[in-house]
């Protein structure tokens, strides 16, 4: 369970970093790419969070 929680935290941090890069990017293509990456990392984090909360151990 500790591994899943650590992975969840890592995904959330990566989402925040991607969002920041997206906001700072001057190139429209990079801005869009990093916004999509941030959304993807958030979706993955949500999945991990659901798995943790539905786990009998969690």
PDB file of N, CA and C in Angstrom:
ATOM      1  N   UNK A   1       0.820  -1.195   0.000  1.00  0.00           N
ATOM      2  CA  UNK A   1       0.000   0.000   0.000  1.00  0.00           C
ATOM      3  C   UNK A   1       0.867   1.264   0.000  1.00  0.00           C
ATOM      4  N   UNK A   2       2.003   1.214   0.699  1.00  0.00           N
ATOM      5  CA  UNK A   2       2.898   2.373   0.725  1.00  0.00           C
ATOM      6  C   UNK A   2       3.364   2.719  -0.683  1.00  0.00           C
ATOM      7  N   UNK A   3       3.627   1.677  -1.494  1.00  0.00           N
ATOM      8  CA  UNK A   3       4.065   1.907  -2.872  1.00  0.00           C
ATOM      9  C   UNK A   3       3.000   2.641  -3.674  1.00  0.00           C
ATOM     10  N   UNK A   4       1.752   2.243  -3.485  1.00  0.00           N
ATOM     11  CA  UNK A   4       0.658   2.884  -4.222  1.00  0.00           C
ATOM     12  C   UNK A   4       0.501   4.341  -3.795  1.00  0.00           C
ATOM     13  N   UNK A   5       0.625   4.600  -2.507  1.00  0.00           N
ATOM     14  CA  UNK A   5       0.503   5.979  -2.024  1.00  0.00           C
ATOM     15  C   UNK A   5       1.671   6.835  -2.512  1.00  0.00           C
ATOM     16  N   UNK A   6       2.861   6.249  -2.555  1.00  0.00           N
ATOM     17  CA  UNK A   6       4.021   6.967  -3.072  1.00  0.00           C
ATOM     18  C   UNK A   6       3.838   7.255  -4.557  1.00  0.00           C
ATOM     19  N   UNK A   7       3.315   6.286  -5.282  1.00  0.00           N
ATOM     20  CA  UNK A   7       3.073   6.469  -6.709  1.00  0.00           C
ATOM     21  C   UNK A   7       2.011   7.545  -6.931  1.00  0.00           C
ATOM     22  N   UNK A   8       0.990   7.550  -6.099  1.00  0.00           N
ATOM     23  CA  UNK A   8      -0.055   8.567  -6.189  1.00  0.00           C
ATOM     24  C   UNK A   8       0.539   9.962  -6.009  1.00  0.00           C
ATOM     25  N   UNK A   9       1.367  10.119  -4.997  1.00  0.00           N
ATOM     26  CA  UNK A   9       1.993  11.422  -4.743  1.00  0.00           C
ATOM     27  C   UNK A   9       2.887  11.836  -5.915  1.00  0.00           C
ATOM     28  N   UNK A  10       3.622  10.888  -6.461  1.00  0.00           N
ATOM     29  CA  UNK A  10       4.494  11.188  -7.599  1.00  0.00           C
ATOM     30  C   UNK A  10       3.673  11.640  -8.803  1.00  0.00           C
ATOM     31  N   UNK A  11       2.562  10.977  -9.074  1.00  0.00           N
ATOM     32  CA  UNK A  11       1.708  11.367 -10.194  1.00  0.00           C
ATOM     33  C   UNK A  11       1.137  12.765  -9.994  1.00  0.00           C
ATOM     34  N   UNK A  12       0.718  13.070  -8.786  1.00  0.00           N
ATOM     35  CA  UNK A  12       0.171  14.408  -8.506  1.00  0.00           C
ATOM     36  C   UNK A  12       1.240  15.494  -8.694  1.00  0.00           C
ATOM     37  N   UNK A  13       2.453  15.213  -8.238  1.00  0.00           N
ATOM     38  CA  UNK A  13       3.544  16.184  -8.419  1.00  0.00           C
ATOM     39  C   UNK A  13       3.879  16.365  -9.895  1.00  0.00           C
ATOM     40  N   UNK A  14       3.910  15.285 -10.642  1.00  0.00           N
ATOM     41  CA  UNK A  14       4.190  15.370 -12.077  1.00  0.00           C
ATOM     42  C   UNK A  14       3.101  16.167 -12.793  1.00  0.00           C
ATOM     43  N   UNK A  15       1.852  15.986 -12.373  1.00  0.00           N
ATOM     44  CA  UNK A  15       0.754  16.755 -12.970  1.00  0.00           C
ATOM     45  C   UNK A  15       0.947  18.246 -12.707  1.00  0.00           C
ATOM     46  N   UNK A  16       1.319  18.581 -11.480  1.00  0.00           N
ATOM     47  CA  UNK A  16       1.554  19.992 -11.143  1.00  0.00           C
ATOM     48  C   UNK A  16       2.705  20.576 -11.950  1.00  0.00           C
ATOM     49  N   UNK A  17       3.779  19.809 -12.100  1.00  0.00           N
ATOM     50  CA  UNK A  17       4.931  20.281 -12.865  1.00  0.00           C
ATOM     51  C   UNK A  17       4.562  20.492 -14.332  1.00  0.00           C
ATOM     52  N   UNK A  18       3.817  19.554 -14.903  1.00  0.00           N
ATOM     53  CA  UNK A  18       3.395  19.687 -16.296  1.00  0.00           C
ATOM     54  C   UNK A  18       2.490  20.903 -16.476  1.00  0.00           C
ATOM     55  N   UNK A  19       1.608  21.135 -15.514  1.00  0.00           N
ATOM     56  CA  UNK A  19       0.727  22.289 -15.594  1.00  0.00           C
ATOM     57  C   UNK A  19       1.528  23.593 -15.537  1.00  0.00           C
ATOM     58  N   UNK A  20       2.515  23.635 -14.667  1.00  0.00           N
ATOM     59  CA  UNK A  20       3.359  24.825 -14.569  1.00  0.00           C
ATOM     60  C   UNK A  20       4.125  25.062 -15.871  1.00  0.00           C
ATOM     61  N   UNK A  21       4.703  24.012 -16.421  1.00  0.00           N
ATOM     62  CA  UNK A  21       5.433  24.138 -17.688  1.00  0.00           C
ATOM     63  C   UNK A  21       4.491  24.627 -18.782  1.00  0.00           C
ATOM     64  N   UNK A  22       3.272  24.081 -18.787  1.00  0.00           N
ATOM     65  CA  UNK A  22       2.283  24.499 -19.785  1.00  0.00           C
ATOM     66  C   UNK A  22       1.988  25.985 -19.682  1.00  0.00           C
ATOM     67  N   UNK A  23       1.843  26.462 -18.455  1.00  0.00           N
ATOM     68  CA  UNK A  23       1.536  27.882 -18.247  1.00  0.00           C
ATOM     69  C   UNK A  23       2.704  28.781 -18.634  1.00  0.00           C
ATOM     70  N   UNK A  24       3.929  28.281 -18.465  1.00  0.00           N
ATOM     71  CA  UNK A  24       5.107  29.097 -18.751  1.00  0.00           C
ATOM     72  C   UNK A  24       5.570  28.998 -20.207  1.00  0.00           C
ATOM     73  N   UNK A  25       5.108  27.984 -20.908  1.00  0.00           N
ATOM     74  CA  UNK A  25       5.566  27.768 -22.285  1.00  0.00           C
ATOM     75  C   UNK A  25       5.112  28.908 -23.189  1.00  0.00           C
ATOM     76  N   UNK A  26       6.010  29.311 -24.061  1.00  0.00           N
ATOM     77  CA  UNK A  26       5.673  30.356 -25.027  1.00  0.00           C
ATOM     78  C   UNK A  26       5.257  29.750 -26.361  1.00  0.00           C
ATOM     79  N   UNK A  27       5.655  28.527 -26.599  1.00  0.00           N
ATOM     80  CA  UNK A  27       5.304  27.808 -27.815  1.00  0.00           C
ATOM     81  C   UNK A  27       3.929  27.163 -27.617  1.00  0.00           C
ATOM     82  N   UNK A  28       2.987  27.448 -28.515  1.00  0.00           N
ATOM     83  CA  UNK A  28       1.612  26.945 -28.380  1.00  0.00           C
ATOM     84  C   UNK A  28       1.554  25.424 -28.393  1.00  0.00           C
ATOM     85  N   UNK A  29       2.390  24.781 -29.198  1.00  0.00           N
ATOM     86  CA  UNK A  29       2.401  23.327 -29.270  1.00  0.00           C
ATOM     87  C   UNK A  29       2.849  22.733 -27.945  1.00  0.00           C
ATOM     88  N   UNK A  30       3.904  23.288 -27.366  1.00  0.00           N
ATOM     89  CA  UNK A  30       4.398  22.792 -26.075  1.00  0.00           C
ATOM     90  C   UNK A  30       3.389  23.076 -24.967  1.00  0.00           C
ATOM     91  N   UNK A  31       2.758  24.233 -25.033  1.00  0.00           N
ATOM     92  CA  UNK A  31       1.747  24.595 -24.040  1.00  0.00           C
ATOM     93  C   UNK A  31       0.632  23.546 -24.036  1.00  0.00           C
ATOM     94  N   UNK A  32       0.154  23.195 -25.226  1.00  0.00           N
ATOM     95  CA  UNK A  32      -0.922  22.203 -25.349  1.00  0.00           C
ATOM     96  C   UNK A  32      -0.454  20.814 -24.916  1.00  0.00           C
ATOM     97  N   UNK A  33       0.753  20.436 -25.320  1.00  0.00           N
ATOM     98  CA  UNK A  33       1.294  19.130 -24.960  1.00  0.00           C
ATOM     99  C   UNK A  33       1.385  18.964 -23.447  1.00  0.00           C
ATOM    100  N   UNK A  34       1.945  19.937 -22.770  1.00  0.00           N
ATOM    101  CA  UNK A  34       2.107  19.828 -21.321  1.00  0.00           C
ATOM    102  C   UNK A  34       0.774  19.923 -20.582  1.00  0.00           C
ATOM    103  N   UNK A  35      -0.191  20.637 -21.143  1.00  0.00           N
ATOM    104  CA  UNK A  35      -1.534  20.659 -20.550  1.00  0.00           C
ATOM    105  C   UNK A  35      -2.161  19.271 -20.643  1.00  0.00           C
ATOM    106  N   UNK A  36      -1.971  18.603 -21.788  1.00  0.00           N
ATOM    107  CA  UNK A  36      -2.494  17.243 -21.957  1.00  0.00           C
ATOM    108  C   UNK A  36      -1.785  16.274 -21.022  1.00  0.00           C
ATOM    109  N   UNK A  37      -0.478  16.431 -20.876  1.00  0.00           N
ATOM    110  CA  UNK A  37       0.264  15.568 -19.956  1.00  0.00           C
ATOM    111  C   UNK A  37      -0.211  15.763 -18.517  1.00  0.00           C
ATOM    112  N   UNK A  38      -0.466  16.998 -18.135  1.00  0.00           N
ATOM    113  CA  UNK A  38      -0.968  17.278 -16.786  1.00  0.00           C
ATOM    114  C   UNK A  38      -2.312  16.592 -16.570  1.00  0.00           C
ATOM    115  N   UNK A  39      -3.197  16.694 -17.547  1.00  0.00           N
ATOM    116  CA  UNK A  39      -4.513  16.055 -17.437  1.00  0.00           C
ATOM    117  C   UNK A  39      -4.375  14.535 -17.361  1.00  0.00           C
ATOM    118  N   UNK A  40      -3.461  13.996 -18.135  1.00  0.00           N
ATOM    119  CA  UNK A  40      -3.237  12.550 -18.140  1.00  0.00           C
ATOM    120  C   UNK A  40      -2.717  12.081 -16.779  1.00  0.00           C
ATOM    121  N   UNK A  41      -1.759  12.810 -16.227  1.00  0.00           N
ATOM    122  CA  UNK A  41      -1.225  12.439 -14.913  1.00  0.00           C
ATOM    123  C   UNK A  41      -2.303  12.549 -13.832  1.00  0.00           C
ATOM    124  N   UNK A  42      -3.161  13.562 -13.934  1.00  0.00           N
ATOM    125  CA  UNK A  42      -4.252  13.683 -12.967  1.00  0.00           C
ATOM    126  C   UNK A  42      -5.213  12.500 -13.072  1.00  0.00           C
ATOM    127  N   UNK A  43      -5.514  12.087 -14.307  1.00  0.00           N
ATOM    128  CA  UNK A  43      -6.412  10.941 -14.503  1.00  0.00           C
ATOM    129  C   UNK A  43      -5.796   9.668 -13.921  1.00  0.00           C
ATOM    130  N   UNK A  44      -4.506   9.482 -14.153  1.00  0.00           N
ATOM    131  CA  UNK A  44      -3.826   8.318 -13.587  1.00  0.00           C
ATOM    132  C   UNK A  44      -3.838   8.368 -12.058  1.00  0.00           C
ATOM    133  N   UNK A  45      -3.605   9.538 -11.507  1.00  0.00           N
ATOM    134  CA  UNK A  45      -3.614   9.696 -10.056  1.00  0.00           C
ATOM    135  C   UNK A  45      -5.001   9.385  -9.493  1.00  0.00           C
ATOM    136  N   UNK A  46      -6.030   9.825 -10.192  1.00  0.00           N
ATOM    137  CA  UNK A  46      -7.390   9.533  -9.747  1.00  0.00           C
ATOM    138  C   UNK A  46      -7.650   8.030  -9.746  1.00  0.00           C
ATOM    139  N   UNK A  47      -7.153   7.333 -10.764  1.00  0.00           N
ATOM    140  CA  UNK A  47      -7.309   5.875 -10.831  1.00  0.00           C
ATOM    141  C   UNK A  47      -6.598   5.188  -9.661  1.00  0.00           C
ATOM    142  N   UNK A  48      -5.386   5.630  -9.384  1.00  0.00           N
ATOM    143  CA  UNK A  48      -4.630   5.046  -8.278  1.00  0.00           C
ATOM    144  C   UNK A  48      -5.347   5.331  -6.960  1.00  0.00           C
ATOM    145  N   UNK A  49      -5.864   6.539  -6.814  1.00  0.00           N
ATOM    146  CA  UNK A  49      -6.582   6.897  -5.592  1.00  0.00           C
ATOM    147  C   UNK A  49      -7.830   6.022  -5.419  1.00  0.00           C
ATOM    148  N   UNK A  50      -8.556   5.790  -6.503  1.00  0.00           N
ATOM    149  CA  UNK A  50      -9.731   4.903  -6.429  1.00  0.00           C
ATOM    150  C   UNK A  50      -9.315   3.483  -6.048  1.00  0.00           C
ATOM    151  N   UNK A  51      -8.214   3.022  -6.610  1.00  0.00           N
ATOM    152  CA  UNK A  51      -7.735   1.666  -6.289  1.00  0.00           C
ATOM    153  C   UNK A  51      -7.365   1.566  -4.810  1.00  0.00           C
ATOM    154  N   UNK A  52      -6.731   2.620  -4.285  1.00  0.00           N
ATOM    155  CA  UNK A  52      -6.358   2.624  -2.871  1.00  0.00           C
ATOM    156  C   UNK A  52      -7.609   2.619  -1.991  1.00  0.00           C
ATOM    157  N   UNK A  53      -8.572   3.451  -2.329  1.00  0.00           N
ATOM    158  CA  UNK A  53      -9.762   3.554  -1.483  1.00  0.00           C
ATOM    159  C   UNK A  53     -10.647   2.313  -1.557  1.00  0.00           C
ATOM    160  N   UNK A  54     -10.590   1.589  -2.666  1.00  0.00           N
ATOM    161  CA  UNK A  54     -11.423   0.384  -2.783  1.00  0.00           C
ATOM    162  C   UNK A  54     -10.699  -0.873  -2.299  1.00  0.00           C
ATOM    163  N   UNK A  55      -9.430  -0.719  -1.971  1.00  0.00           N
ATOM    164  CA  UNK A  55      -8.652  -1.857  -1.492  1.00  0.00           C
ATOM    165  C   UNK A  55      -9.065  -2.218  -0.074  1.00  0.00           C
ATOM    166  N   UNK A  56      -9.189  -3.515   0.199  1.00  0.00           N
ATOM    167  CA  UNK A  56      -9.547  -3.921   1.577  1.00  0.00           C
ATOM    168  C   UNK A  56      -8.460  -3.575   2.595  1.00  0.00           C
ATOM    169  N   UNK A  57      -7.245  -3.400   2.124  1.00  0.00           N
ATOM    170  CA  UNK A  57      -6.119  -3.058   3.000  1.00  0.00           C
ATOM    171  C   UNK A  57      -6.114  -1.570   3.310  1.00  0.00           C
ATOM    172  N   UNK A  58      -6.517  -0.726   2.279  1.00  0.00           N
ATOM    173  CA  UNK A  58      -6.450   0.715   2.348  1.00  0.00           C
ATOM    174  C   UNK A  58      -7.187   1.316   3.472  1.00  0.00           C
TER     175      UNK A  58
END
